[in-house]
Coordinates of C-alpha atoms and ligand atoms in Angstrom, one line a residue:
M1 CA -15.4 -16.1 -8.3
K2 CA -12.6 -15.7 -10.8
I3 CA -10.3 -12.9 -9.6
A4 CA -7.4 -11.5 -11.6
V5 CA -4.7 -10.3 -9.1
I6 CA -2.4 -7.9 -11.0
G7 CA 0.8 -7.5 -8.9
G8 CA 0.0 -11.0 -7.5
T9 CA 3.7 -11.7 -6.8
G10 CA 4.1 -8.6 -4.6
L11 CA 4.1 -8.3 -0.8
I12 CA 0.3 -7.7 -0.6
G13 CA -0.7 -9.5 -3.9
S14 CA 0.9 -12.8 -3.0
Q15 CA -0.9 -12.9 0.3
V16 CA -4.3 -11.9 -1.2
V17 CA -4.0 -14.7 -3.8
K18 CA -3.5 -17.2 -0.9
I19 CA -6.4 -16.0 1.1
L20 CA -8.8 -15.9 -1.8
N21 CA -7.8 -19.4 -3.1
A22 CA -8.1 -20.8 0.5
G23 CA -11.6 -19.4 0.5
G24 CA -12.5 -21.4 -2.6
H25 CA -12.1 -18.6 -5.2
D26 CA -10.1 -18.8 -8.4
A27 CA -7.5 -16.1 -7.8
V28 CA -4.8 -15.9 -10.5
P29 CA -1.6 -13.9 -9.9
H30 CA -0.3 -11.8 -12.8
S31 CA 3.0 -9.9 -13.1
P32 CA 5.6 -9.1 -15.8
A33 CA 7.2 -12.5 -15.2
S34 CA 3.9 -14.2 -16.0
G35 CA 3.5 -12.1 -19.2
L36 CA 1.3 -9.2 -18.0
D37 CA 2.8 -5.7 -18.2
L38 CA 0.2 -3.2 -17.1
L39 CA 2.4 -0.3 -18.5
S40 CA 2.2 -1.6 -22.1
G41 CA -1.0 -3.6 -21.7
R42 CA 0.7 -6.8 -22.8
G43 CA -1.2 -9.8 -21.6
L44 CA -4.2 -7.9 -20.2
P45 CA -7.0 -9.2 -22.4
E46 CA -6.0 -12.8 -21.7
A47 CA -5.7 -12.1 -17.9
L48 CA -9.1 -10.5 -17.7
S49 CA -11.0 -12.9 -19.9
G50 CA -13.8 -14.4 -17.8
A51 CA -12.7 -12.5 -14.6
D52 CA -15.5 -11.3 -12.3
V53 CA -13.1 -9.0 -10.3
V54 CA -9.7 -7.4 -11.0
L55 CA -7.3 -6.3 -8.2
N56 CA -4.6 -3.8 -9.1
L57 CA -1.9 -4.4 -6.5
T58 CA 1.0 -3.2 -8.6
N59 CA 3.4 -0.5 -7.4
S60 CA 5.4 2.1 -9.3
P61 CA 9.1 1.2 -9.5
T62 CA 10.1 4.6 -8.0
F63 CA 8.4 7.0 -5.6
D64 CA 9.6 10.1 -7.5
D65 CA 8.4 12.3 -10.4
A66 CA 7.9 9.2 -12.6
S67 CA 5.2 7.8 -10.3
P68 CA 2.2 9.8 -11.6
A69 CA 2.9 8.7 -15.2
F70 CA 3.1 5.0 -14.0
F71 CA -0.3 5.2 -12.3
Q72 CA -1.9 7.2 -15.1
T73 CA -0.8 4.8 -17.8
T74 CA -1.4 1.6 -15.9
M75 CA -4.9 2.6 -14.8
D76 CA -5.9 3.8 -18.3
N77 CA -4.8 0.4 -19.7
L78 CA -6.5 -1.5 -16.8
L79 CA -9.9 0.2 -17.1
A80 CA -10.0 0.0 -20.9
A81 CA -9.3 -3.8 -20.8
A82 CA -11.6 -4.4 -17.8
K83 CA -14.5 -2.7 -19.6
E84 CA -13.8 -4.6 -22.8
A85 CA -13.8 -7.9 -20.8
G86 CA -17.0 -7.1 -18.9
V87 CA -15.2 -7.3 -15.5
G88 CA -17.8 -6.3 -12.8
H89 CA -15.5 -4.9 -10.0
A90 CA -12.1 -3.2 -10.1
I91 CA -10.1 -2.6 -6.9
V92 CA -7.0 -0.6 -6.0
L93 CA -4.9 -0.4 -2.8
S94 CA -4.1 3.2 -1.8
I95 CA -2.9 5.0 1.3
V96 CA -4.7 6.6 4.2
G97 CA -4.6 10.4 4.0
A98 CA -3.0 10.5 0.6
E99 CA -5.0 13.6 -0.4
L100 CA -3.7 15.4 2.6
L101 CA -0.1 15.3 1.3
P102 CA -0.1 17.1 -2.1
D103 CA 3.6 18.1 -1.6
L104 CA 4.7 14.4 -1.8
V105 CA 4.6 13.4 -5.5
Y106 CA 4.0 9.7 -4.7
Y107 CA 1.0 10.4 -2.6
R108 CA -0.3 12.7 -5.4
A109 CA 0.2 9.9 -7.8
K110 CA -1.9 7.6 -5.6
V111 CA -4.7 10.1 -5.5
L112 CA -4.5 10.3 -9.3
Q113 CA -4.8 6.5 -9.4
E114 CA -7.9 6.7 -7.2
D115 CA -9.4 9.5 -9.3
I116 CA -9.0 7.6 -12.6
L117 CA -10.7 4.5 -11.0
K118 CA -13.6 6.6 -9.7
A119 CA -14.1 8.3 -13.0
G120 CA -13.8 5.0 -15.0
P121 CA -16.4 2.7 -16.5
V122 CA -16.1 -0.2 -14.1
P123 CA -17.8 -0.5 -10.6
Y124 CA -15.0 0.0 -8.1
S125 CA -13.7 -0.1 -4.6
I126 CA -10.7 1.6 -3.0
V127 CA -8.9 0.1 0.0
R128 CA -6.7 2.7 1.8
A129 CA -4.2 1.2 4.2
T130 CA -1.7 2.8 6.5
Q131 CA 2.1 2.1 6.2
F132 CA 3.0 -1.6 6.3
F133 CA 5.1 -2.9 9.2
E134 CA 7.4 -4.4 6.5
F135 CA 8.1 -0.9 5.2
V136 CA 9.5 0.3 8.5
D137 CA 13.1 -1.1 7.9
S138 CA 13.2 0.8 4.6
V139 CA 12.1 4.0 6.3
L140 CA 14.8 3.7 8.9
S141 CA 17.5 2.9 6.3
W142 CA 16.8 6.2 4.4
T143 CA 18.3 8.4 7.2
A144 CA 20.6 6.0 9.0
D145 CA 24.4 6.0 9.3
E146 CA 26.7 3.8 11.4
N147 CA 25.7 5.2 14.7
T148 CA 22.4 7.0 14.4
V149 CA 19.0 6.9 12.7
R150 CA 17.5 10.3 12.3
L151 CA 13.7 10.4 12.4
P152 CA 10.9 13.0 12.7
Q153 CA 8.2 12.9 15.4
T154 CA 5.5 12.2 12.7
P155 CA 2.5 10.3 14.1
I156 CA 2.1 7.0 12.2
Q157 CA -0.3 4.0 12.7
P158 CA 1.3 1.1 10.8
M159 CA -0.2 -2.3 10.2
A160 CA 0.8 -5.8 9.2
S161 CA 0.8 -6.5 5.5
A162 CA -1.2 -9.7 6.4
D163 CA -4.0 -7.6 7.8
V164 CA -3.9 -5.4 4.7
A165 CA -4.2 -8.5 2.5
Q166 CA -7.1 -9.7 4.5
A167 CA -8.9 -6.4 4.1
V168 CA -8.3 -6.4 0.4
A169 CA -9.5 -10.0 0.0
D170 CA -12.7 -9.1 2.0
V171 CA -13.5 -6.3 -0.3
A172 CA -12.7 -8.4 -3.4
V173 CA -15.5 -10.9 -2.6
G174 CA -18.1 -8.3 -1.7
A175 CA -20.2 -5.9 -3.9
P176 CA -18.3 -2.9 -5.2
L177 CA -18.2 -0.2 -2.5
L178 CA -18.3 2.7 -5.0
G179 CA -16.2 4.3 -2.3
T180 CA -13.3 3.7 0.0
R181 CA -12.6 1.5 3.0
N182 CA -9.8 2.7 5.3
V183 CA -7.8 0.2 7.3
A184 CA -5.2 0.9 9.9
G185 CA -3.0 -0.6 12.7
P186 CA -4.1 -0.8 16.3
E187 CA -1.6 1.8 17.7
V188 CA -0.3 5.2 16.9
F189 CA 3.4 5.9 17.4
T190 CA 5.6 8.8 16.6
L191 CA 8.1 7.7 14.0
D192 CA 11.1 8.2 16.3
E193 CA 9.4 6.0 18.9
L194 CA 8.7 3.3 16.2
G195 CA 12.4 3.5 15.3
R196 CA 13.5 2.9 18.9
I197 CA 11.1 -0.1 19.3
T198 CA 12.4 -1.5 16.0
L199 CA 16.1 -1.2 16.8
A200 CA 15.7 -2.5 20.3
A201 CA 13.8 -5.6 19.0
K202 CA 16.8 -6.4 16.7
G203 CA 19.4 -5.6 19.3
D204 CA 20.6 -2.8 17.0
K205 CA 22.7 -0.5 19.2
R206 CA 22.3 2.6 17.0
T207 CA 20.6 5.7 18.6
V208 CA 17.5 7.3 17.3
V209 CA 18.0 11.1 17.0
V210 CA 14.9 13.2 16.6
D211 CA 15.2 15.3 13.4
D212 CA 12.0 16.9 12.1
T213 CA 13.6 17.4 8.7
A214 CA 14.7 13.8 8.1
G215 CA 13.3 11.6 5.4
L216 CA 10.0 11.4 3.4
F217 CA 7.8 11.5 6.5
A218 CA 9.2 14.9 7.6
A219 CA 6.8 16.4 5.1
V220 CA 3.8 14.8 6.8
H221 CA 2.0 17.3 9.1
G222 CA -0.3 16.6 12.0
D223 CA -2.4 13.5 11.8
A224 CA -2.5 13.2 8.0
I225 CA -1.6 9.5 7.8
I226 CA -3.5 8.4 10.9
A227 CA -6.7 6.4 10.7
K228 CA -9.8 8.5 9.9
E229 CA -13.2 8.0 11.5
G230 CA -14.8 4.8 10.4
A231 CA -11.6 3.0 9.6
V232 CA -11.3 -0.7 10.2
I233 CA -8.7 -1.3 12.9
A234 CA -6.5 -4.4 12.4
K235 CA -5.6 -6.6 15.3
T236 CA -1.8 -7.4 14.9
S237 CA 0.3 -5.2 17.1
Y238 CA 3.8 -4.1 16.0
R239 CA 5.5 -5.5 19.0
D240 CA 3.8 -8.9 18.6
W241 CA 4.7 -8.9 14.9
L242 CA 8.3 -8.0 15.6
A243 CA 8.5 -10.8 18.2
A244 CA 7.2 -13.3 15.7
R245 CA 9.6 -12.4 13.0
Ligands
NAP1 N1 4.2 0.4 1.5 C1 3.2 0.8 2.2 O1 3.4 1.0 3.4 C2 1.9 1.0 1.6 C3 0.8 1.5 2.3 C4 -0.5 1.7 1.8 C5 -0.6 1.3 0.4 N2 0.4 0.8 -0.3 C6 0.2 0.4 -1.7 O2 0.2 -1.0 -1.8 C7 0.4 -1.4 -3.2 C8 1.1 -2.7 -3.2 O3 2.3 -2.6 -2.6 P1 3.3 -3.8 -2.4 O4 4.3 -3.4 -1.3 O5 2.6 -5.1 -2.2 O6 4.1 -3.8 -3.8 P2 5.3 -4.8 -4.3 O7 5.6 -5.8 -3.2 O8 6.4 -3.9 -4.8 O9 4.6 -5.5 -5.5 C9 4.3 -4.9 -6.7 C10 3.7 -5.9 -7.6 O10 3.4 -5.2 -8.9 C11 4.0 -5.9 -9.9 N3 4.3 -5.0 -11.0 C12 5.2 -4.0 -11.0 N4 5.2 -3.3 -12.2 C13 4.2 -4.0 -13.0 C14 3.7 -3.8 -14.3 N5 4.2 -2.9 -15.1 N6 2.8 -4.7 -14.7 C15 2.3 -5.7 -13.9 N7 2.7 -5.9 -12.7 C16 3.7 -5.0 -12.2 C17 5.3 -6.6 -9.3 O11 5.8 -7.6 -10.1 P3 7.3 -8.2 -9.9 O12 7.1 -9.6 -9.3 O13 7.9 -8.3 -11.2 O14 8.0 -7.3 -9.0 C18 4.7 -7.1 -8.0 O15 3.9 -8.2 -8.2 C19 1.1 -0.2 -3.8 O16 0.3 0.3 -4.9 C20 1.3 0.8 -2.7 O17 1.0 2.2 -3.1 C21 1.6 0.7 0.2

């Protein structure tokens, strides 16, 4: 299969390209550096020419009020070009529970991205993943100072980006789901617990202080971002992943 991977230089995209090519497919990574800008549409017709499948693994440069416009424009451009090129399957990567967090603009923007795909002219699949292990360091840095890291007790079920990439690649080589596949990590933690495990693994002596108002995930209530029934549960555990780092 010829598969155009937009965002193919990113954390997930680069791993998806490797998995697909190792499986005998012709997966081509695209990004602004290779001449494809999904915001302007530059390079899209060339990238999609002859493609059976297109994966959109781009991300908005910011998680703020600019993110809905990014996902709106990029999806409009993608679907118009995919229809024109006769692409048979379009896939986006979204976030487990995104619709349950309407107060967070980035999550709203991801739901908008999904809705545009669902309403569009190209057979589609949505893969929803939980938070990537690789994202945990950034989450800790948002509310850290020299001595402490403040974190809420939000339940979180993170997963390895390698497992996300495998799930995306599996969907890419199948028939369009015309629906959503949820994937999640094998364990649920509270975010403060995840912070303690992470700091201990690095020998970081800072203390985790529970603060249910700290950071983006303070706005997450209950089990909103935990795997839903029917989710595919990935194998890699956080502690094993930390140990192999
Ligand atoms: N972080 C999480 O825990 C999490 C959880 C679930 C789902 N997701 C979703 O996973 C997706 C991929 O995330 P990621 O961490 O792999 O992203 P990433 O590492 O930031 O990679 C983003 C990719 O998009 C490309 N890109 C950015 N703007 C573009 C544009 N205008 N036109 C074409 N390409 C563009 C980047 O190119 P450059 O090489 O130029 O940067 C890069 O290849 C995101 O949509 C995110 O919402 C994330």
